[in-house]
PDB file of N, CA and C in Angstrom:
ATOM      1  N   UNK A   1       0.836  -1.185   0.000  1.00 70.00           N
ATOM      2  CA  UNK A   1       0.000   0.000   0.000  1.00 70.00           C
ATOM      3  C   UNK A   1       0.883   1.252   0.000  1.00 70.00           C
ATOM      4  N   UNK A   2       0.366   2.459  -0.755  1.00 82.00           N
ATOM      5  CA  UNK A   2       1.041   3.607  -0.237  1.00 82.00           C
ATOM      6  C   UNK A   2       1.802   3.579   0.763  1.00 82.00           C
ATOM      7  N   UNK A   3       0.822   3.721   1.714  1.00 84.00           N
ATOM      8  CA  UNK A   3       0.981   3.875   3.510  1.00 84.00           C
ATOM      9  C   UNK A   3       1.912   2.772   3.812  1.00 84.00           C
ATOM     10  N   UNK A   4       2.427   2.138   3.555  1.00 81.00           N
ATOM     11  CA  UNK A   4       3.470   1.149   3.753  1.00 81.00           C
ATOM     12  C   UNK A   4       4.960   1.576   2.870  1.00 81.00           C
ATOM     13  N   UNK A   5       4.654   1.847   1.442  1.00 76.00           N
ATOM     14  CA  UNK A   5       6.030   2.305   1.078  1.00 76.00           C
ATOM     15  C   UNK A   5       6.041   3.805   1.903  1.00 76.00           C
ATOM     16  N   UNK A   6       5.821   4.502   1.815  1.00 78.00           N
ATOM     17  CA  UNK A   6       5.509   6.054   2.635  1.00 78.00           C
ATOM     18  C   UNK A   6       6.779   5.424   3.717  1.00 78.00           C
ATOM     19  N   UNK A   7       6.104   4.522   4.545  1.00 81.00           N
ATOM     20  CA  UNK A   7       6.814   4.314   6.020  1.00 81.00           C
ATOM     21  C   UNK A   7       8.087   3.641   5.448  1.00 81.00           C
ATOM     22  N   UNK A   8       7.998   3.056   4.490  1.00 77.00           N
ATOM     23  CA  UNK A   8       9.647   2.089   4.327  1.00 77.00           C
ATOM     24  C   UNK A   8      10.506   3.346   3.705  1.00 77.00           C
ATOM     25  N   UNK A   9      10.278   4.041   3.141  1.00 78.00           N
ATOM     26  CA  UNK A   9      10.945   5.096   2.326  1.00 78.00           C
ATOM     27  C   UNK A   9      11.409   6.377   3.461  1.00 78.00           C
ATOM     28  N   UNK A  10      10.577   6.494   4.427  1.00 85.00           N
ATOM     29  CA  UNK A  10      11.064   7.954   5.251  1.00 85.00           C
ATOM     30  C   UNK A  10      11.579   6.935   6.550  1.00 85.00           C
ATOM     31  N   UNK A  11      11.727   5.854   7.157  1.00 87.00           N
ATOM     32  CA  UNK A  11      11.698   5.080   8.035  1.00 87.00           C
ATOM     33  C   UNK A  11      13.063   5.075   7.809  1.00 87.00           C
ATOM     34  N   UNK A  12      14.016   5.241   9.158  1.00 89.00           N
ATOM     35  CA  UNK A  12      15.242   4.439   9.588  1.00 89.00           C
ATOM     36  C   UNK A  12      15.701   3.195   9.417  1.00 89.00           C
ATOM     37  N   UNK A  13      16.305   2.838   8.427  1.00 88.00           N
ATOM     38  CA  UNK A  13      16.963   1.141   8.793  1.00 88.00           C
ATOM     39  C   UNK A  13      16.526   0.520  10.305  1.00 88.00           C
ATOM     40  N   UNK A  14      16.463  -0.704  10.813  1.00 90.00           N
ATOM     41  CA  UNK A  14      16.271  -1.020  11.820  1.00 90.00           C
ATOM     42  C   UNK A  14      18.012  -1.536  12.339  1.00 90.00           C
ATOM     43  N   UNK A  15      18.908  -2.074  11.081  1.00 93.00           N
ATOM     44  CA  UNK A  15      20.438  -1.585  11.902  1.00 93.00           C
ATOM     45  C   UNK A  15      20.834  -0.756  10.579  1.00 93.00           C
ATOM     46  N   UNK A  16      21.636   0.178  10.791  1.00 94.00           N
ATOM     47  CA  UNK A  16      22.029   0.990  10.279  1.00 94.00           C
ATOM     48  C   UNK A  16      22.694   0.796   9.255  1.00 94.00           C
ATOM     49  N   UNK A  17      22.950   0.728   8.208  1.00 94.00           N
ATOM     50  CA  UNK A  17      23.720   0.121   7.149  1.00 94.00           C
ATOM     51  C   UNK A  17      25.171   0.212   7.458  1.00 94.00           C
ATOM     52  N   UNK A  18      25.964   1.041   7.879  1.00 95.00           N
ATOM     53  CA  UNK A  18      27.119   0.425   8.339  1.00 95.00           C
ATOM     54  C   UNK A  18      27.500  -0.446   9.078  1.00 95.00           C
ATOM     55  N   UNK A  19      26.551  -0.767  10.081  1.00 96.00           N
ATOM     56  CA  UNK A  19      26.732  -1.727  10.637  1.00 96.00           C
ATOM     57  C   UNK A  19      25.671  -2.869  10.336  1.00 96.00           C
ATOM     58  N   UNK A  20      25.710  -3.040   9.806  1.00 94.00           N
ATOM     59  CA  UNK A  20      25.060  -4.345   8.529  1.00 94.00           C
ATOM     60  C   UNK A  20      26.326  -4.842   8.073  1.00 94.00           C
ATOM     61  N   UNK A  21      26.095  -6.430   8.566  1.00 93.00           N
ATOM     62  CA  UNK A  21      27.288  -7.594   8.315  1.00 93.00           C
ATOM     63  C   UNK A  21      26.524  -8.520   7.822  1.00 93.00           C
ATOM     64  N   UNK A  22      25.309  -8.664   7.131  1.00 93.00           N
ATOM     65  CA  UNK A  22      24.747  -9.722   6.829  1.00 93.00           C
ATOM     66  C   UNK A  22      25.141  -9.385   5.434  1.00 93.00           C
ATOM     67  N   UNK A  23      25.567 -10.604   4.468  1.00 94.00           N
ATOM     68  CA  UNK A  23      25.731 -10.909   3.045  1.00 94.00           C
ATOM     69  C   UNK A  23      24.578 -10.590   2.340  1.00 94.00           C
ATOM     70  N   UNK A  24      25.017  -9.577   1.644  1.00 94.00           N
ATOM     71  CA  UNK A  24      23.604  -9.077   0.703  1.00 94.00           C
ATOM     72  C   UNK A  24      23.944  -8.657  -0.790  1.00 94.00           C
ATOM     73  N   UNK A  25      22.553  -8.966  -1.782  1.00 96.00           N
ATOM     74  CA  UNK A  25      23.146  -8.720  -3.108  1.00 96.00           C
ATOM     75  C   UNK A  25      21.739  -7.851  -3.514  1.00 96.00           C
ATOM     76  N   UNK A  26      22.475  -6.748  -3.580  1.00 96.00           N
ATOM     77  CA  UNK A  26      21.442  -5.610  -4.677  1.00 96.00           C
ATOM     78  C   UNK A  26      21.850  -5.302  -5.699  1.00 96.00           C
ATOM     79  N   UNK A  27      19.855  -5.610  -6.706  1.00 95.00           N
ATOM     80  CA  UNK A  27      19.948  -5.125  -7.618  1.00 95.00           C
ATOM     81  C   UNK A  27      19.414  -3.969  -8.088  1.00 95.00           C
ATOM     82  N   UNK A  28      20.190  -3.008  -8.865  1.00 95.00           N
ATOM     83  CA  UNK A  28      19.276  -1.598  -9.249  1.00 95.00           C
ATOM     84  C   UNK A  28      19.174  -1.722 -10.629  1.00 95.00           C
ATOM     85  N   UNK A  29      17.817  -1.149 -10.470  1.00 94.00           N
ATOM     86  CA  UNK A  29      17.166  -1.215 -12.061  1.00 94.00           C
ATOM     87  C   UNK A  29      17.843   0.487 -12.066  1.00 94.00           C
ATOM     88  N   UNK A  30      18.396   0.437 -13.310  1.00 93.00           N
ATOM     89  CA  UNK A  30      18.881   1.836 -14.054  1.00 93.00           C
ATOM     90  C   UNK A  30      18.141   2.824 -14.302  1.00 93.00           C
ATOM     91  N   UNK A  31      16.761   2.348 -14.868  1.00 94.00           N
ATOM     92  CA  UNK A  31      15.010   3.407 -15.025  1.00 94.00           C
ATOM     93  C   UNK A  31      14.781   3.049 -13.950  1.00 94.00           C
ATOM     94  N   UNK A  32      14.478   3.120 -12.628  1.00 92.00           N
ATOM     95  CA  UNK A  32      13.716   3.178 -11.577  1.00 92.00           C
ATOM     96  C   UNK A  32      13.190   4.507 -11.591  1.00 92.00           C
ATOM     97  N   UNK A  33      12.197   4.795 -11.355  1.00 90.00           N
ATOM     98  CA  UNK A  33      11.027   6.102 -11.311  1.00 90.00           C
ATOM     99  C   UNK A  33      10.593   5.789  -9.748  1.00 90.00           C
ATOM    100  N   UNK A  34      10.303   4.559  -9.048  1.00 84.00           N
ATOM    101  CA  UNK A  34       9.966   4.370  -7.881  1.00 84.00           C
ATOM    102  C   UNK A  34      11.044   4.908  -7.015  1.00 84.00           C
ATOM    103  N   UNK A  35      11.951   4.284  -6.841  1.00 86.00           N
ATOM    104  CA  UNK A  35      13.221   4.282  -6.066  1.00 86.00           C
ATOM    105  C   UNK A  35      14.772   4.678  -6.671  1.00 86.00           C
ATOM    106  N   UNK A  36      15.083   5.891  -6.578  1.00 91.00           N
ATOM    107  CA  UNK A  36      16.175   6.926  -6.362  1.00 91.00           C
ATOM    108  C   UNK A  36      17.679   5.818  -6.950  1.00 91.00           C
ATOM    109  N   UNK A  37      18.067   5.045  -7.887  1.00 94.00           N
ATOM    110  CA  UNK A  37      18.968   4.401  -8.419  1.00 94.00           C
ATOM    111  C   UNK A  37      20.516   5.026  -7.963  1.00 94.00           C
ATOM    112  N   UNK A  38      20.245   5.807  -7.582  1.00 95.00           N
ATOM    113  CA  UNK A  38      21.865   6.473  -7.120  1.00 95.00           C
ATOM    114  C   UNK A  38      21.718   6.233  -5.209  1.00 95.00           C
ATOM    115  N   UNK A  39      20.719   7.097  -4.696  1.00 92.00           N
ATOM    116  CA  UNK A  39      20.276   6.627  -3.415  1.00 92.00           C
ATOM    117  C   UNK A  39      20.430   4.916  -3.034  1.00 92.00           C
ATOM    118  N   UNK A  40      20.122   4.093  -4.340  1.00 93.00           N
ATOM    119  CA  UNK A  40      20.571   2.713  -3.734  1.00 93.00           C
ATOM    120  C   UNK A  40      21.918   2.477  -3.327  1.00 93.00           C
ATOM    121  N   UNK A  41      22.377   2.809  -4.602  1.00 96.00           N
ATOM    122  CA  UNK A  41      24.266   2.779  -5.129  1.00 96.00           C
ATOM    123  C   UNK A  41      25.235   3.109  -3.806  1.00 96.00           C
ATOM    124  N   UNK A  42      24.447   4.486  -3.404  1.00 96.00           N
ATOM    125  CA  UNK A  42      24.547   5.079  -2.053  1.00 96.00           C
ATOM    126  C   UNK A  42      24.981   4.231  -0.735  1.00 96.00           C
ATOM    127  N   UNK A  43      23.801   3.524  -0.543  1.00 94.00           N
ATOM    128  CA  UNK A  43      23.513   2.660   1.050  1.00 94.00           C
ATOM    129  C   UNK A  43      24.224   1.749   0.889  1.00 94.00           C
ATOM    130  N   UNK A  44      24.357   1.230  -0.771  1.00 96.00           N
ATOM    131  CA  UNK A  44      24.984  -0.383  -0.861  1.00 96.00           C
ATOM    132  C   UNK A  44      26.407  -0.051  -0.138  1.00 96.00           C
ATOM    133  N   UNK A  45      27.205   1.149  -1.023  1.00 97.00           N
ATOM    134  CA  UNK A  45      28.281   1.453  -0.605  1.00 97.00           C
ATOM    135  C   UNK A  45      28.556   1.421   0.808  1.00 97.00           C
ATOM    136  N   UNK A  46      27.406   1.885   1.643  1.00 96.00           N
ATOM    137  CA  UNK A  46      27.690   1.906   3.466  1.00 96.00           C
ATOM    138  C   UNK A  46      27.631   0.352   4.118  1.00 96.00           C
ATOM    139  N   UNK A  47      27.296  -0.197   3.073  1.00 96.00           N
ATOM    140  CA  UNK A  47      26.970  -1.250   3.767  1.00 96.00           C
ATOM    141  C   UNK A  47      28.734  -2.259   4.419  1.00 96.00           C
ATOM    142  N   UNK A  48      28.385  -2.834   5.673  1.00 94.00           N
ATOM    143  CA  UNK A  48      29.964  -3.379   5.434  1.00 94.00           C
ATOM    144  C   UNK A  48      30.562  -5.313   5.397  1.00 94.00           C
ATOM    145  N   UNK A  49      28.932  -5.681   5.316  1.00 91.00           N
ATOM    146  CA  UNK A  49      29.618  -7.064   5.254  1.00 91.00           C
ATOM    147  C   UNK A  49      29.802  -7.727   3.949  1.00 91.00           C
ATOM    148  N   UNK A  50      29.765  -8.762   3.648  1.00 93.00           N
ATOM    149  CA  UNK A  50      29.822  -9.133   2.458  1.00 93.00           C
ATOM    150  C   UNK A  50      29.027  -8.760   1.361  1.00 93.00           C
ATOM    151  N   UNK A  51      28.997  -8.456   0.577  1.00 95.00           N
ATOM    152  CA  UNK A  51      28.528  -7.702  -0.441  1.00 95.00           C
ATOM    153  C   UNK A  51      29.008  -7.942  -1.814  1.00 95.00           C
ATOM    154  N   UNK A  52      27.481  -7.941  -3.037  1.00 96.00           N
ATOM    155  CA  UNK A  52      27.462  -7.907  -4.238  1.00 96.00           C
ATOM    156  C   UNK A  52      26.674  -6.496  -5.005  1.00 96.00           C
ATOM    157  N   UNK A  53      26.527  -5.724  -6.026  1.00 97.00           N
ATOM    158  CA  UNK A  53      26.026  -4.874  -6.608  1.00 97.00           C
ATOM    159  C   UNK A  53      26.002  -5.074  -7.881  1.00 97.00           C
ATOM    160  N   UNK A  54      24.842  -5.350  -8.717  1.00 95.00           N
ATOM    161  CA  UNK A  54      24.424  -4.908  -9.746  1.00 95.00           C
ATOM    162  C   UNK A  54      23.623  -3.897 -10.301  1.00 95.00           C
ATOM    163  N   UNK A  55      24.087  -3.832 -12.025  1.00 95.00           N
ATOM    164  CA  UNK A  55      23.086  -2.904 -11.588  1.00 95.00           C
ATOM    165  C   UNK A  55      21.743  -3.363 -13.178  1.00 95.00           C
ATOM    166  N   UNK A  56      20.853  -3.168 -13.469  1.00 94.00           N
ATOM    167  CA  UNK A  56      20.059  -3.460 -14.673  1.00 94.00           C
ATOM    168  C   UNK A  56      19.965  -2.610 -15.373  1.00 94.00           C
ATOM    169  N   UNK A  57      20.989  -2.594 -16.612  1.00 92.00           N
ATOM    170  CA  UNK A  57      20.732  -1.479 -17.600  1.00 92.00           C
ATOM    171  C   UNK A  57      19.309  -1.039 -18.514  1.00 92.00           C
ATOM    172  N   UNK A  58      19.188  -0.092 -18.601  1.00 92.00           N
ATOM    173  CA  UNK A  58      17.549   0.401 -19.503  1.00 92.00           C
ATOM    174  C   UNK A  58      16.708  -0.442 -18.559  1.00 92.00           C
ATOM    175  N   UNK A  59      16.092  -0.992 -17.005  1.00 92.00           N
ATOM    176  CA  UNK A  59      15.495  -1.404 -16.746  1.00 92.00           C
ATOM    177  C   UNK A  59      14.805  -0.330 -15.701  1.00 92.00           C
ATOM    178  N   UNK A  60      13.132  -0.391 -15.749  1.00 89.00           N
ATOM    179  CA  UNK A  60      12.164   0.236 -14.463  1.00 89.00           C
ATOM    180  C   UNK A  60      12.681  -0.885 -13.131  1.00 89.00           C
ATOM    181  N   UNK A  61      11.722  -0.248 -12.566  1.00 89.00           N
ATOM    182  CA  UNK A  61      11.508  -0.993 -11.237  1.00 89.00           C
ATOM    183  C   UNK A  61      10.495  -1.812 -11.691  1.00 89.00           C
ATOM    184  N   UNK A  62      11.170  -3.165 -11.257  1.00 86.00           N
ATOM    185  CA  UNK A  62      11.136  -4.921 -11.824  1.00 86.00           C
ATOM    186  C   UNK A  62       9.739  -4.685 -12.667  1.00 86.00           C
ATOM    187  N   UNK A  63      10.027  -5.407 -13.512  1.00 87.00           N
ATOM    188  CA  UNK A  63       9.369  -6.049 -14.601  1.00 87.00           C
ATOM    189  C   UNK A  63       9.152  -7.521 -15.150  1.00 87.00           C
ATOM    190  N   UNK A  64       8.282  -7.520 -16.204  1.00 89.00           N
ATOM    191  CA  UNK A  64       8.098  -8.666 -16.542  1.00 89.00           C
ATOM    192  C   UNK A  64       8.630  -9.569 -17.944  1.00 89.00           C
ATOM    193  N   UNK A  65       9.978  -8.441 -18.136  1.00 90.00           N
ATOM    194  CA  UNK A  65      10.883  -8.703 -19.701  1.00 90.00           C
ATOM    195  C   UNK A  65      11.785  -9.744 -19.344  1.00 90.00           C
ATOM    196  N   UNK A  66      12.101 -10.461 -20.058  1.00 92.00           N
ATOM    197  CA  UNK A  66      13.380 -11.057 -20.116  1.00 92.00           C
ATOM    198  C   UNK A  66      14.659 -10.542 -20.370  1.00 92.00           C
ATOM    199  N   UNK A  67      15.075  -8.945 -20.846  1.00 90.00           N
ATOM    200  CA  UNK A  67      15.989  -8.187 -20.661  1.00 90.00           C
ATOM    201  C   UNK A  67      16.099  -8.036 -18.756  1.00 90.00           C
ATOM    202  N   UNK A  68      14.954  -8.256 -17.847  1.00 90.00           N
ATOM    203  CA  UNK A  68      15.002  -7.908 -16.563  1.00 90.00           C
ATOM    204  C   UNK A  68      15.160  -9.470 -15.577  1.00 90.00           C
ATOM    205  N   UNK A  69      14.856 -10.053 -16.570  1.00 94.00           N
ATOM    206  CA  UNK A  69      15.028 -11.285 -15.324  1.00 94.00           C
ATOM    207  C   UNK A  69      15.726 -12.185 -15.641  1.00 94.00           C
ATOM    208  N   UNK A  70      16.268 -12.195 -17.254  1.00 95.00           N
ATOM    209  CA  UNK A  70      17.494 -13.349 -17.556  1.00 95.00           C
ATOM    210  C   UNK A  70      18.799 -12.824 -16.707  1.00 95.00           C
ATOM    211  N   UNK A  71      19.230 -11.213 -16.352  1.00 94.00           N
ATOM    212  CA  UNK A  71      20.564 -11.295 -15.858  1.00 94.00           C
ATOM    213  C   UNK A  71      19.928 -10.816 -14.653  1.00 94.00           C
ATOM    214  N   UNK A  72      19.164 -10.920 -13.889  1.00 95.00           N
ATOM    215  CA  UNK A  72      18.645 -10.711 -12.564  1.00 95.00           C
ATOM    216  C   UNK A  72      18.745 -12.054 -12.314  1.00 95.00           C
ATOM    217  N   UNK A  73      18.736 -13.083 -12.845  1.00 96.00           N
ATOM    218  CA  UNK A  73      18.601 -14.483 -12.312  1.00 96.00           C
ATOM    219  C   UNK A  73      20.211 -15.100 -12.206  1.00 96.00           C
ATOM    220  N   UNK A  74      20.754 -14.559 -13.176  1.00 96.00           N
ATOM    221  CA  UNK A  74      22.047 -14.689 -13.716  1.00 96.00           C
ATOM    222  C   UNK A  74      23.194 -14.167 -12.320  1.00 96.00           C
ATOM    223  N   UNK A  75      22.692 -13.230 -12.052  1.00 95.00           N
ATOM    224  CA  UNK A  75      23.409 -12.801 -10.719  1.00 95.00           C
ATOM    225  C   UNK A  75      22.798 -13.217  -9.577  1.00 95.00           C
ATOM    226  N   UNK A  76      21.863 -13.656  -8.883  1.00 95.00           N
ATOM    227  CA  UNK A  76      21.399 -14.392  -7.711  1.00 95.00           C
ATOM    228  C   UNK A  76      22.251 -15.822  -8.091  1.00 95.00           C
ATOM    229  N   UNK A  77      22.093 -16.499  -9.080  1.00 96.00           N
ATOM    230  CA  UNK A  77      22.764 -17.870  -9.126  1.00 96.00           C
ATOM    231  C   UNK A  77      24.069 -17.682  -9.080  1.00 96.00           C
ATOM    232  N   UNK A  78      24.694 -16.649  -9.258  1.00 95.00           N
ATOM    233  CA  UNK A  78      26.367 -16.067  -8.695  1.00 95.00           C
ATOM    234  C   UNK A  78      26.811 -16.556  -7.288  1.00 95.00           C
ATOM    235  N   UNK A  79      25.821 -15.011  -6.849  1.00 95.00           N
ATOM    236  CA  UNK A  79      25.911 -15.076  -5.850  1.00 95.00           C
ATOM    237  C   UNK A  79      25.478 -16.130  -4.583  1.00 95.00           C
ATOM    238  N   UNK A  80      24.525 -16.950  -5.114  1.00 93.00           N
ATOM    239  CA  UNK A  80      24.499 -18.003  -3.743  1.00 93.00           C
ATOM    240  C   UNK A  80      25.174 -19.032  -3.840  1.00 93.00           C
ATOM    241  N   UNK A  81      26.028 -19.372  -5.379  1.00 94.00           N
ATOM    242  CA  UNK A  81      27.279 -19.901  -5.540  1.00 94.00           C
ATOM    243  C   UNK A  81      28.248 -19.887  -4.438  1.00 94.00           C
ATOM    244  N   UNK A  82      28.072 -18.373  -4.496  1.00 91.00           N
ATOM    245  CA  UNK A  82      29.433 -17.484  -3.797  1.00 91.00           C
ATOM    246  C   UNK A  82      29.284 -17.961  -2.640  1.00 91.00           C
ATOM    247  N   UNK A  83      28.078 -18.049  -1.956  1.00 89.00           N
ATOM    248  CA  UNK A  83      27.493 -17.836  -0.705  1.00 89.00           C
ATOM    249  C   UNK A  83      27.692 -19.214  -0.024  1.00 89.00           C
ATOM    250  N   UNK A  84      27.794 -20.229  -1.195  1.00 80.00           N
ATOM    251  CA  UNK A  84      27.817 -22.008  -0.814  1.00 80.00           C
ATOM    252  C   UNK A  84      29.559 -22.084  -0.918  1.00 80.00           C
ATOM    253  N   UNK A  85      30.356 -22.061  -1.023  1.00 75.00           N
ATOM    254  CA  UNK A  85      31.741 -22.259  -1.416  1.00 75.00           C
ATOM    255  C   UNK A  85      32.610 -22.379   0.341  1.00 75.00           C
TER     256      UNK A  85
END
């Protein structure tokens, strides 16, 4: 609902992204109109534990193309590679 992104969007992290040690992989869609694509780029950077970043070229916020989910899939199967080793 609105009223739910509203609160996730002006809302504090619950731990702060620097101190975030949990292994995480974000992806940014390049057209995002929803969510601020540099603002992601941003937090990923603060973040300090293990960490992946992509990003989806010419893509909105997720879709239903196969330009959006063949290398969105392509990098999760990377990374939980990474994550099993």
């Amino acid at each position: 609902t609105i009223r739910r992104l509203n609160s996730f969007l002006n809302s504090p992290p619950a731990v702060p992204f620097e101190k975030n040690t949990t292994p995480i992989l974000v992806a940014n869609q390049e057209k995002d109109l929803l969510l601020n694509p540099q603002a992601t780029l941003n937090n990923f950077k603060k973040l300090s534990g293990q960490k992946m970043y992509f990003e989806l070229k010419n893509q909105p916020h997720w879709t239903i193309s196969n330009e959006f989910w063949d290398p969105y899939i392509t990098k999760t199967v990377e990374w939980f590679n990474k994550q099993n080793k």
